């Protein structure tokens, strides 16, 4: 866990109540001072150093629930959400993309590998459309940053080949290409691969709601059709 | 005012009696909670290390609470460094003031909202309305509640008390663009909501959200949702204002590996919810370019000061305790008189608002102490323990409880000793757990019958508190 930086006196001193709040203005107590003061009073001053206490938290749970068959598991779990999963050899990827992108015009983010689209009619593709045009498009094709087999989840970090968040949100159809090496067996290892400094979107199936009698209904505000091509 | 008590709200036993008498409400609730209960059990059973995850979740939350001042300072520093602005609010009024001023500064009078318990708790929509600002709820369930001039009755499924044909009727009546031949097919209802809100999303300039987790180490905010309205709110507007209770902070990014496994399975019984968004401050060229985080106390620091009660702050709002609660299934969410219904509401609302009002003083009795909530809770909050603790407080310092004239008076001096009462009730609760439960509400000895007048479940005849007291040698046996 990272140390606080800058003017801070460090986690140990803050946590044991010996570090005075920084930058507290003179005069009437601010809400910040008051809330932090109440917390300090509630917790008492004598606490072991925070880093030591944090490190002592035991984590006897599994790092992963499956050791093998990770790609199969991912495909199965994702399909369970009624995403349409296509499994192809890497060489067949352009053909698979072309077979999915047939229903109108599609947004394409900058940085998407050009060969993925080699067999798609260029007239169908709109590169980096402005947000105001997104609602008029039929779909979007992106890559991803990582995937989670156990939960059938795809994570976008909206870097090259994925586009800004709006791009994969507004159009009603989302095609995501996932390569086998991007699939982590389970949640812990997937989080290790991701940078929280990036905006992240975890996608597990098409948009859905359980708000009507607690039954899952696909298709509310996010893309209602989710196609996923998984390369072996 | 720290948190709205729903206006004219009768104390729990009376409100519950009305709900129990409403057969349709009870049917809707029973069907919905029964379905989710079974599915949740399966989702949890799939992970053979569930107990270990739950224990880790409990420990991470306890640790965070123990160093809450430290982690809030760290969160503030990291959010600020990433281009966000952090505000602190002592109570509901201050939080509402901050949000209203931020919205005013944008020159807008409309905001889109994604479901947030914290903003319900502070009555934000009503406060904004007084300032001439309209807040549009965008969750399907919240929309149903808002269009139906209704109140949420469940944390996760606020319109759980409405069945599909009622929802269709509300849409036909109150949604100007709803097709006249709208059916009660869930898919059609969802489609109507999609069309209704799309224009709002595309033109929205300001959004208000809650927060599921805030990572102190990195300043990252996390929101879990299903429909994509959360993504819309978090992505399309220029300004984003997120309101979070101070207990929502977690130390590190890694800690999410526990909560992202616990929360979806516990709440919607899914391996993962359809969408989770995480963002850190402001990302140039992507999403809102102005981000404000409001850290809300509103009574939480006094909950923190109570060593028994503070475990309520571990709550990740999954609503599993509602779905397994026999009292909730019959009484419904509205009887709890607060945005937090069910077992968690019974321990959270009286702690946040204090036990000064009849409804808050009655909430700790809105339970049969059957222990199902503790068993379901993914962060192992011992709700029965806190209920008993709060009952002792009510007896000690609360208003004259509606039941005080009956069971409680009969119990005599023993009830005036909070410690002895707590002991007695703990024992009763523990023995119930040993006896096992078959989903039936049973009567408890003595004052534990508290709310039982308001329900009609078959139950063995009650043993009077006196008889029980005598038989058990004052609870010591
Ligand atoms: S108390 Fe536990 S079970 Fe109830 S909503 Fe909170 S986390 Fe979930």
XYZ file of C-alpha atoms and ligand atoms in Angstrom:
717
model
C 0.000 0.000 0.000
C 1.361 3.395 -0.900
C 2.515 5.950 1.598
C 0.784 9.291 1.675
C 2.940 11.833 -0.041
C 3.738 15.496 0.225
C 3.326 17.393 3.423
C 1.657 14.559 5.219
C 3.453 13.262 8.240
C 2.871 9.661 7.221
C 0.194 7.155 8.009
C 1.529 6.138 11.394
C 1.463 9.572 12.882
C -1.928 10.464 11.459
C -3.434 7.232 12.594
C -2.216 7.498 16.133
C -3.657 10.936 16.366
C -0.405 12.789 16.799
C -0.450 14.472 13.419
C -2.460 17.662 13.423
C -4.793 18.188 10.486
C -2.934 19.931 7.717
C -3.923 23.142 6.130
C -6.644 23.728 8.703
C -7.615 27.368 8.444
C -7.797 29.503 11.534
C -11.141 30.637 12.859
C -14.349 28.591 13.009
C -13.787 24.890 12.661
C -14.410 23.579 9.188
C -16.630 20.575 8.538
C -13.484 18.660 7.689
C -11.815 19.405 10.995
C -14.940 18.648 12.895
C -15.591 15.306 11.230
C -11.978 14.198 11.565
C -12.012 15.371 15.181
C -15.149 13.353 15.920
C -13.568 10.288 14.363
C -10.419 10.698 16.421
C -12.462 11.058 19.582
C -14.556 8.011 18.697
C -11.526 5.834 18.053
C -9.178 6.909 20.774
C -5.606 8.000 20.356
C -3.761 4.794 20.966
C -3.845 2.720 17.839
C -1.077 0.566 16.374
C 0.503 1.910 13.176
C -1.939 1.649 10.282
C 0.395 -0.101 7.858
C 1.152 -2.847 10.343
C -2.548 -3.289 11.128
C -3.397 -3.419 7.426
C -0.708 -5.987 6.678
C -2.097 -8.187 9.465
C -5.445 -8.642 7.694
C -5.622 -12.317 6.801
C -6.766 -13.269 3.327
C -7.406 -16.988 3.376
C -9.583 -16.886 0.251
C -8.549 -18.244 -3.135
C -6.732 -16.239 -5.773
C -8.642 -18.248 -8.353
C -11.400 -20.832 -8.331
C -10.336 -22.661 -11.496
C -6.867 -23.751 -12.542
C -7.509 -24.916 -16.101
C -9.994 -24.509 -18.908
C -9.929 -20.755 -18.350
C -10.909 -19.720 -21.876
C -13.766 -22.238 -21.971
C -14.942 -21.055 -18.590
C -14.879 -17.434 -19.710
C -16.914 -18.198 -22.832
C -19.444 -20.215 -20.872
C -19.901 -17.667 -18.110
C -20.219 -14.794 -20.532
C -22.777 -16.653 -22.619
C -24.760 -17.194 -19.440
C -25.506 -13.455 -19.443
C -26.825 -13.838 -22.985
C -23.866 -12.244 -24.599
C -23.205 -13.753 -28.033
C -19.812 -15.444 -27.852
C -17.813 -16.342 -30.978
C -14.676 -18.427 -30.573
C -12.192 -18.201 -33.424
C -8.591 -18.946 -34.351
C -6.514 -15.760 -34.494
C -6.250 -16.086 -38.276
C -10.043 -16.078 -38.589
C -10.514 -12.923 -36.543
C -11.033 -10.505 -39.495
C -13.666 -12.814 -40.961
C -15.461 -13.128 -37.641
C -15.525 -9.363 -37.175
C -16.937 -8.923 -40.656
C -19.664 -11.488 -39.962
C -20.797 -9.590 -36.857
C -20.633 -6.057 -38.255
C -23.370 -6.271 -40.836
C -26.181 -4.273 -39.343
C -25.446 -0.622 -40.076
C -22.738 1.837 -39.180
C -20.158 1.249 -36.470
C -17.945 3.485 -34.381
C -14.253 2.617 -34.417
C -11.870 3.922 -31.750
C -8.384 5.129 -32.574
C -5.738 2.497 -32.081
C -7.870 -0.514 -33.023
C -5.604 -2.997 -34.869
C -6.273 -2.341 -38.552
C -6.260 -6.016 -39.519
C -9.298 -6.707 -37.299
C -11.344 -4.666 -39.755
C -9.627 -5.895 -42.903
C -12.734 -7.689 -44.182
C -15.349 -5.154 -43.128
C -16.855 -2.849 -45.724
C -15.121 0.499 -44.950
C -18.362 2.342 -45.698
C -19.804 0.842 -42.501
C -17.065 2.286 -40.286
C -17.000 5.696 -38.612
C -13.652 6.489 -37.033
C -13.695 8.402 -33.722
C -17.143 9.964 -34.114
C -17.972 12.918 -31.855
C -20.277 12.139 -28.941
C -23.211 13.971 -30.523
C -23.203 11.479 -33.408
C -23.036 8.324 -31.335
C -26.770 7.887 -30.872
C -27.247 7.756 -34.629
C -24.805 4.868 -35.022
C -25.763 1.210 -34.834
C -22.816 -0.135 -32.924
C -19.209 0.033 -31.873
C -16.244 -2.328 -32.032
C -13.502 -2.277 -29.394
C -10.774 -4.315 -27.788
C -10.429 -4.571 -24.019
C -7.835 -4.357 -21.240
C -8.529 -7.621 -19.420
C -11.210 -10.226 -18.803
C -12.283 -12.412 -15.891
C -13.164 -16.043 -16.587
C -14.876 -16.892 -13.300
C -17.407 -14.085 -13.607
C -17.607 -13.747 -17.398
C -16.486 -10.133 -17.202
C -14.681 -7.919 -19.714
C -12.841 -4.827 -18.529
C -12.236 -1.784 -20.706
C -9.654 0.769 -19.619
C -10.557 3.054 -22.525
C -7.015 3.146 -23.843
C -6.006 2.713 -27.513
C -8.374 0.427 -29.412
C -11.144 0.978 -26.848
C -12.052 4.622 -27.151
C -13.381 7.023 -24.570
C -16.202 5.796 -22.341
C -19.070 7.335 -24.313
C -18.042 5.488 -27.475
C -18.846 2.035 -26.108
C -21.893 3.197 -24.168
C -24.286 5.070 -26.420
C -24.511 2.766 -29.483
C -26.921 -0.125 -29.004
C -24.589 -2.895 -30.165
C -21.107 -3.544 -28.778
C -18.621 -5.946 -30.300
C -15.610 -6.657 -28.107
C -12.578 -8.631 -29.185
C -10.865 -10.519 -26.375
C -7.608 -12.393 -26.892
C -6.991 -15.536 -24.847
C -3.992 -14.058 -23.054
C -6.140 -11.215 -21.711
C -8.347 -13.561 -19.712
C -7.484 -13.777 -16.010
C -8.861 -16.789 -14.152
C -10.529 -14.744 -11.440
C -11.151 -11.331 -9.924
C -7.917 -10.937 -7.898
C -5.587 -11.541 -10.821
C -7.653 -9.351 -13.110
C -7.437 -6.396 -10.743
C -3.662 -6.845 -10.618
C -3.541 -6.354 -14.370
C -5.520 -3.121 -14.308
C -4.462 0.408 -13.488
C -6.987 2.266 -11.335
C -5.520 5.514 -12.650
C -7.429 4.774 -15.878
C -11.200 5.027 -16.125
C -12.447 1.429 -16.072
C -15.669 -0.195 -17.203
C -16.415 -3.767 -16.137
C -18.922 -5.346 -18.511
C -20.695 -8.606 -17.664
C -23.224 -9.134 -20.398
C -25.610 -6.709 -22.053
C -27.318 -4.071 -19.953
C -30.020 -5.553 -17.775
C -32.334 -4.828 -14.917
C -33.740 -6.883 -12.116
C -36.148 -4.170 -11.133
C -39.293 -5.797 -12.406
C -40.177 -8.584 -10.008
C -36.477 -9.323 -9.516
C -36.120 -11.051 -12.860
C -33.213 -10.188 -15.092
C -34.421 -8.390 -18.213
C -31.779 -7.668 -20.831
C -31.565 -4.303 -22.454
C -32.058 -1.030 -20.705
C -29.708 1.909 -21.227
C -26.404 0.335 -22.145
C -25.839 -1.655 -25.357
C -28.616 -4.220 -25.639
C -26.618 -6.541 -27.838
C -23.176 -7.678 -26.759
C -21.095 -9.716 -29.177
C -17.754 -11.025 -27.988
C -15.131 -12.607 -30.187
C -12.653 -14.687 -28.233
C -9.499 -15.741 -29.999
C -7.902 -18.975 -28.929
C -32.663 17.139 10.387
C -30.189 14.355 9.836
C -32.323 12.042 7.765
C -35.942 12.264 6.770
C -38.368 10.257 8.813
C -41.112 9.722 6.310
C -43.760 12.248 7.053
C -46.599 11.029 9.199
C -44.800 7.752 9.595
C -46.374 5.701 12.346
C -44.127 3.653 14.564
C -43.134 0.280 13.161
C -45.778 -1.990 14.689
C -48.658 0.095 13.357
C -47.111 0.620 9.932
C -46.297 -3.055 9.700
C -49.819 -4.046 10.631
C -51.152 -2.041 7.708
C -48.663 -3.645 5.340
C -49.344 -7.150 6.544
C -52.998 -6.529 5.853
C -52.220 -5.516 2.260
C -52.375 -8.817 0.499
C -51.098 -7.695 -2.876
C -48.085 -6.022 -1.348
C -47.369 -9.154 0.606
C -47.667 -11.311 -2.491
C -45.309 -9.108 -4.477
C -42.826 -9.127 -1.668
C -43.033 -12.813 -0.957
C -42.569 -13.718 -4.608
C -39.659 -11.357 -5.120
C -37.775 -12.102 -1.936
C -38.344 -15.833 -2.311
C -36.866 -15.817 -5.824
C -33.835 -13.796 -4.909
C -33.211 -15.849 -1.769
C -32.919 -19.080 -3.676
C -30.786 -17.610 -6.416
C -28.504 -15.956 -3.912
C -27.958 -19.195 -2.089
C -26.811 -20.810 -5.334
C -24.529 -17.892 -6.263
C -22.850 -18.028 -2.868
C -22.561 -21.820 -2.791
C -20.612 -21.687 -6.046
C -17.604 -20.218 -4.225
C -16.205 -22.753 -1.783
C -14.198 -20.022 -0.047
C -17.206 -17.798 0.619
C -16.641 -17.928 4.380
C -13.058 -16.783 3.915
C -14.090 -13.947 1.606
C -16.711 -12.863 4.084
C -14.233 -12.901 6.929
C -11.727 -10.892 4.879
C -14.472 -8.409 3.988
C -15.362 -8.022 7.632
C -11.739 -7.485 8.603
C -10.986 -4.992 5.876
C -14.039 -2.956 6.850
C -13.246 -3.138 10.555
C -9.685 -2.094 9.908
C -10.831 0.815 7.755
C -13.249 2.019 10.406
C -10.525 1.803 13.033
C -8.356 4.120 10.927
C -11.141 6.046 9.277
C -9.540 9.452 9.829
C -6.350 8.289 8.163
C -8.078 6.772 5.158
C -10.335 9.768 4.615
C -7.334 12.095 4.604
C -5.577 9.806 2.151
C -8.660 9.611 -0.073
C -8.993 13.370 -0.064
C -5.370 13.788 -1.019
C -5.552 11.307 -3.877
C -8.840 12.547 -5.302
C -7.527 16.099 -5.195
C -4.267 15.093 -6.847
C -6.272 13.470 -9.665
C -8.177 16.669 -10.381
C -11.264 16.210 -8.198
C -12.544 18.494 -5.458
C -13.418 17.082 -2.041
C -16.117 18.561 0.191
C -16.997 17.587 3.745
C -20.536 17.662 5.110
C -21.348 17.310 8.790
C -25.032 16.631 8.206
C -27.780 16.362 5.617
C -28.419 20.086 5.422
C -24.766 20.847 4.800
C -24.474 18.143 2.138
C -27.606 19.364 0.363
C -26.301 22.927 0.498
C -22.985 21.894 -1.051
C -24.638 19.929 -3.864
C -27.182 22.665 -4.596
C -24.442 25.320 -4.746
C -22.338 23.183 -7.063
C -25.283 22.679 -9.400
C -26.133 26.380 -9.333
C -22.576 27.227 -10.244
C -23.050 25.294 -13.498
C -26.069 27.435 -14.339
C -28.261 24.350 -14.761
C -31.599 23.534 -13.190
C -31.774 19.844 -14.130
C -29.622 16.944 -13.031
C -29.668 13.239 -13.761
C -29.212 10.890 -10.857
C -28.133 7.335 -10.413
C -29.557 5.525 -7.416
C -27.795 6.398 -4.231
C -28.755 5.509 -0.701
C -26.772 8.432 0.667
C -28.730 11.033 -1.311
C -31.994 9.428 -0.261
C -30.823 9.515 3.305
C -30.227 13.267 3.144
C -33.388 13.977 1.148
C -31.399 15.563 -1.648
C -34.118 15.542 -4.310
C -36.529 17.412 -2.066
C -33.843 19.884 -1.032
C -32.964 20.543 -4.673
C -36.603 20.975 -5.577
C -36.855 23.807 -3.072
C -33.996 25.481 -4.914
C -35.730 25.100 -8.257
C -33.528 22.212 -9.390
C -35.159 19.085 -10.812
C -33.436 15.763 -10.155
C -34.310 12.948 -12.557
C -33.893 9.475 -11.141
C -32.646 7.146 -13.860
C -32.745 3.679 -12.322
C -35.753 1.841 -13.612
C -36.966 1.137 -10.112
C -36.373 4.694 -8.947
C -38.173 5.914 -12.014
C -41.131 3.717 -11.135
C -41.063 5.081 -7.608
C -40.695 8.682 -8.767
C -43.424 8.460 -11.414
C -45.707 6.691 -8.967
C -45.207 9.412 -6.316
C -44.114 6.561 -4.154
C -41.337 5.704 -1.751
C -38.603 3.167 -2.203
C -39.175 -0.006 -0.215
C -36.030 -2.000 -0.859
C -32.375 -0.999 -1.092
C -31.693 -2.758 -4.324
C -35.114 -3.013 -5.876
C -36.853 0.115 -4.635
C -40.048 -0.791 -6.470
C -40.113 -4.363 -5.206
C -43.608 -3.714 -3.910
C -44.872 -3.114 -7.456
C -45.644 -5.939 -9.815
C -45.412 -5.667 -13.572
C -48.983 -4.664 -14.264
C -48.817 -1.930 -11.662
C -45.618 -0.714 -13.297
C -47.313 -0.669 -16.686
C -50.171 1.361 -15.253
C -47.794 3.887 -13.714
C -45.913 4.247 -17.007
C -49.103 4.656 -19.025
C -50.346 7.299 -16.660
C -47.231 9.292 -15.915
C -44.730 8.787 -18.733
C -45.676 11.218 -21.509
C -43.895 9.254 -24.226
C -45.076 5.788 -23.186
C -46.812 3.909 -26.011
C -50.564 3.696 -25.348
C -50.571 -0.053 -25.976
C -47.681 -0.711 -23.591
C -47.927 -4.240 -22.249
C -46.716 -5.576 -18.941
C -43.919 -7.571 -20.569
C -40.774 -6.712 -18.615
C -38.806 -6.206 -21.850
C -41.367 -3.705 -23.131
C -41.372 -1.855 -19.840
C -37.586 -1.643 -19.946
C -37.747 -0.385 -23.532
C -40.183 2.345 -22.543
C -37.820 3.479 -19.795
C -34.908 3.452 -22.217
C -36.692 5.717 -24.671
C -37.972 7.977 -21.924
C -34.526 8.661 -20.475
C -32.276 8.633 -23.534
C -32.792 12.285 -24.436
C -32.188 13.247 -20.829
C -28.872 11.421 -20.751
C -27.694 12.848 -24.039
C -28.388 16.428 -22.981
C -27.484 16.165 -19.303
C -24.834 18.585 -18.099
C -24.740 17.621 -14.431
C -25.049 14.235 -12.747
C -25.304 13.208 -9.115
C -24.233 9.732 -8.043
C -23.556 7.696 -4.963
C -20.479 5.567 -4.432
C -20.125 1.877 -3.591
C -16.425 1.947 -2.793
C -13.783 4.635 -2.615
C -10.178 3.464 -2.716
C -8.060 5.633 -0.420
C -4.718 4.543 -1.821
C -5.547 5.657 -5.360
C -8.506 8.040 -5.016
C -10.612 5.720 -7.196
C -14.423 5.759 -6.948
C -16.423 2.659 -7.824
C -20.105 2.316 -8.745
C -21.826 -1.015 -9.398
C -25.032 -1.128 -11.429
C -27.016 -3.109 -13.957
C -28.843 -0.970 -16.439
C -26.195 1.337 -17.839
C -27.880 4.439 -16.463
C -24.974 4.654 -14.041
C -22.499 4.653 -16.912
C -24.584 7.309 -18.649
C -24.531 9.540 -15.566
C -20.861 8.961 -14.861
C -19.765 9.477 -18.454
C -21.862 11.942 -20.441
C -22.365 15.053 -18.262
C -19.726 17.745 -17.917
C -19.977 17.864 -14.133
C -20.228 14.909 -11.789
C -21.065 15.224 -8.105
C -20.740 12.058 -6.034
C -22.047 11.854 -2.498
C -20.658 9.149 -0.241
C -20.994 8.208 3.394
C -17.575 8.349 5.017
C -17.714 4.613 5.748
C -17.546 3.736 2.043
C -13.778 4.114 1.888
C -11.551 1.029 1.552
C -7.769 1.112 1.919
C -6.406 -0.295 -1.337
C -7.254 -1.204 -4.906
C -6.507 -4.797 -4.024
C -9.280 -4.794 -1.407
C -11.811 -4.632 -4.229
C -10.915 -8.234 -5.072
C -12.907 -9.160 -1.974
C -15.848 -6.805 -2.363
C -16.310 -7.357 -6.094
C -16.837 -11.014 -5.234
C -19.041 -10.443 -2.192
C -21.372 -7.719 -3.387
C -22.867 -8.943 -6.694
C -23.476 -12.458 -5.426
C -25.049 -11.175 -2.223
C -27.229 -8.568 -3.817
C -28.504 -9.645 -7.230
C -27.263 -13.231 -6.953
C -25.111 -12.731 -10.017
C -21.483 -13.695 -10.484
C -21.001 -10.105 -11.493
C -23.407 -7.239 -12.053
C -23.665 -6.073 -15.684
C -21.664 -2.861 -15.217
C -19.111 -1.545 -12.776
C -17.498 1.839 -13.356
C -14.300 3.012 -11.696
C -12.795 6.460 -12.124
C -10.061 8.481 -10.529
C -10.514 12.244 -10.551
C -10.775 13.639 -14.041
C -9.533 12.059 -17.284
C -8.813 14.636 -19.991
C -10.985 14.018 -23.044
C -13.039 11.263 -21.398
C -16.035 11.751 -19.137
C -16.889 14.654 -16.817
C -14.218 17.314 -16.702
C -15.347 18.546 -13.328
C -15.627 16.111 -10.435
C -16.774 16.768 -6.878
C -16.796 14.290 -4.045
C -18.945 15.054 -1.009
C -17.915 13.148 2.131
C -20.952 12.783 4.351
C -20.912 12.270 8.097
C -24.593 12.711 9.067
C -24.438 10.723 12.268
C -21.878 8.179 11.164
C -19.235 9.442 13.575
C -21.592 8.881 16.483
C -22.299 5.369 15.213
C -18.542 4.924 15.119
C -18.304 5.974 18.752
C -20.570 3.083 19.779
C -18.415 -0.005 20.003
C -21.292 -2.432 19.515
C -23.231 -0.362 17.003
C -20.305 0.608 14.802
C -20.352 -2.688 12.917
C -23.387 -1.328 11.067
C -20.899 0.857 9.205
C -19.438 -2.233 7.548
C -22.622 -2.493 5.474
C -22.080 -2.648 1.707
C -25.824 -2.210 0.988
C -26.292 -5.560 -0.700
C -29.813 -6.010 0.707
C -29.351 -9.714 1.403
C -30.573 -9.164 4.955
C -33.849 -7.752 3.632
C -34.440 -10.701 1.373
C -34.000 -13.276 4.107
C -35.888 -11.382 6.799
C -39.277 -12.887 7.738
C -40.374 -9.581 9.217
C -39.449 -7.623 6.082
C -41.162 -10.170 3.845
C -44.428 -9.547 5.634
C -44.184 -5.942 6.729
C -42.547 -4.498 3.614
C -39.985 -1.760 3.335
C -42.246 1.195 4.002
C -43.002 0.141 7.552
C -39.437 0.987 8.518
C -40.078 4.668 7.928
C -36.675 5.400 6.452
C -34.683 5.013 3.242
C -32.949 2.063 4.914
C -35.519 -0.694 5.334
C -35.190 -4.205 6.674
C -32.752 -5.460 9.273
C -29.991 -3.040 8.314
C -32.472 -0.163 8.523
C -33.585 -1.327 11.939
C -30.047 -0.866 13.248
C -28.880 2.019 11.058
C -31.766 4.490 11.180
C -32.065 4.649 14.981
C -28.313 5.089 15.230
C -28.123 7.829 12.616
C -31.266 9.647 13.717
C -31.148 8.778 17.400
C -33.934 7.064 19.270
C -35.853 10.207 20.108
C -38.917 9.519 17.963
C -41.457 6.721 18.329
C -40.577 5.257 14.941
C -36.860 5.130 15.713
C -37.479 3.778 19.181
C -39.648 1.034 17.706
C -37.221 0.017 14.935
C -34.946 -2.069 17.171
C -38.055 -4.152 17.871
C -38.792 -4.721 14.191
C -37.193 -8.128 14.361
C -37.728 -11.558 15.795
C -33.954 -11.962 16.290
C -34.029 -15.105 14.194
C -30.482 -14.490 13.014
C -31.134 -15.033 9.285
C -29.738 -11.565 8.529
C -26.443 -12.254 10.243
C -26.086 -15.486 8.367
C -26.730 -13.792 5.022
C -24.639 -10.694 5.603
C -21.498 -10.721 3.432
C -19.607 -8.647 5.987
C -20.946 -10.575 8.982
C -22.745 -7.721 10.714
C -24.284 -9.194 13.849
C -27.589 -7.406 13.395
C -29.316 -9.250 16.269
C -26.531 -8.166 18.592
C -26.925 -4.521 17.594
C -30.730 -4.749 17.837
C -30.497 -6.013 21.361
C -27.964 -3.341 22.208
C -30.279 -0.662 20.815
C -33.282 -2.077 22.665
C -31.371 -1.635 25.867
C -30.720 1.961 24.888
C -34.377 2.554 24.052
C -35.378 1.269 27.458
C -32.753 3.460 29.069
C -33.119 6.712 27.211
C -35.737 6.492 24.474
C -39.244 7.888 24.493
C -41.902 5.845 26.169
C -42.155 2.922 23.825
C -45.619 1.995 22.592
C -45.061 -1.411 24.098
C -43.830 -0.072 27.371
C -47.260 -0.412 28.907
C -47.491 -4.097 28.222
C -44.663 -6.545 28.011
C -42.105 -4.134 29.221
C -43.930 -2.979 32.280
C -44.530 -6.579 33.193
C -40.847 -7.215 33.030
C -40.355 -4.710 35.776
C -37.016 -3.657 37.122
C -35.010 -6.055 35.033
C -35.666 -3.991 31.956
C -34.220 -0.925 33.511
C -30.843 -2.561 33.540
C -29.640 -2.404 29.957
C -26.921 -4.906 30.683
C -29.251 -7.491 32.079
C -31.737 -6.966 29.282
C -29.004 -7.317 26.699
C -27.847 -10.507 28.322
C -31.332 -11.916 28.416
C -32.025 -11.080 24.814
C -28.700 -12.362 23.640
C -29.344 -15.677 25.291
C -32.759 -15.860 23.765
C -31.360 -15.077 20.376
C -28.537 -17.585 20.729
C -30.835 -20.369 21.760
C -33.051 -19.617 18.775
C -30.127 -20.123 16.522
C -29.375 -23.453 18.124
C -32.927 -24.603 17.836
C -32.707 -23.841 14.162
C -35.049 -21.936 11.966
C -37.447 -22.939 9.308
C -38.201 -19.469 8.079
C -40.934 -19.125 10.632
C -41.370 -16.178 12.854
C -41.450 -17.355 16.383
C -42.454 -15.594 19.481
C -39.759 -14.751 21.882
C -39.970 -14.653 25.598
C -41.092 -11.496 27.276
C -40.336 -8.158 25.685
C -38.886 -9.868 22.667
C -42.450 -10.334 21.573
C -42.203 -6.640 20.955
C -43.367 -6.406 17.394
C -45.207 -9.679 17.265
C -48.577 -8.017 17.677
C -48.187 -6.713 14.158
C -47.913 -10.033 12.428
C -50.011 -13.086 12.064
C -47.495 -15.840 11.411
C -48.144 -19.155 13.047
C -45.977 -19.360 16.096
C -45.788 -21.359 19.259
C -47.584 -19.799 22.201
C -45.498 -17.249 23.972
C -43.852 -17.823 27.222
C -44.302 -14.786 29.361
C -41.230 -12.842 30.173
C -41.787 -13.527 33.840
C -42.116 -17.260 33.354
C -39.072 -17.296 31.200
C -37.136 -15.170 33.639
C -38.043 -17.452 36.467
C -37.309 -20.616 34.586
C -33.917 -19.399 33.478
C -32.960 -17.841 36.756
C -32.938 -14.348 35.410
C -31.357 -15.284 32.123
C -28.385 -16.935 33.781
C -29.487 -20.481 33.186
S -26.300 -5.363 6.652
Fe -25.130 -6.925 5.563
S -26.726 -8.088 4.462
Fe -27.703 -6.159 5.103
S -27.438 -4.767 3.350
Fe -25.695 -4.428 4.734
S -24.080 -5.763 3.957
Fe -25.985 -6.492 3.065
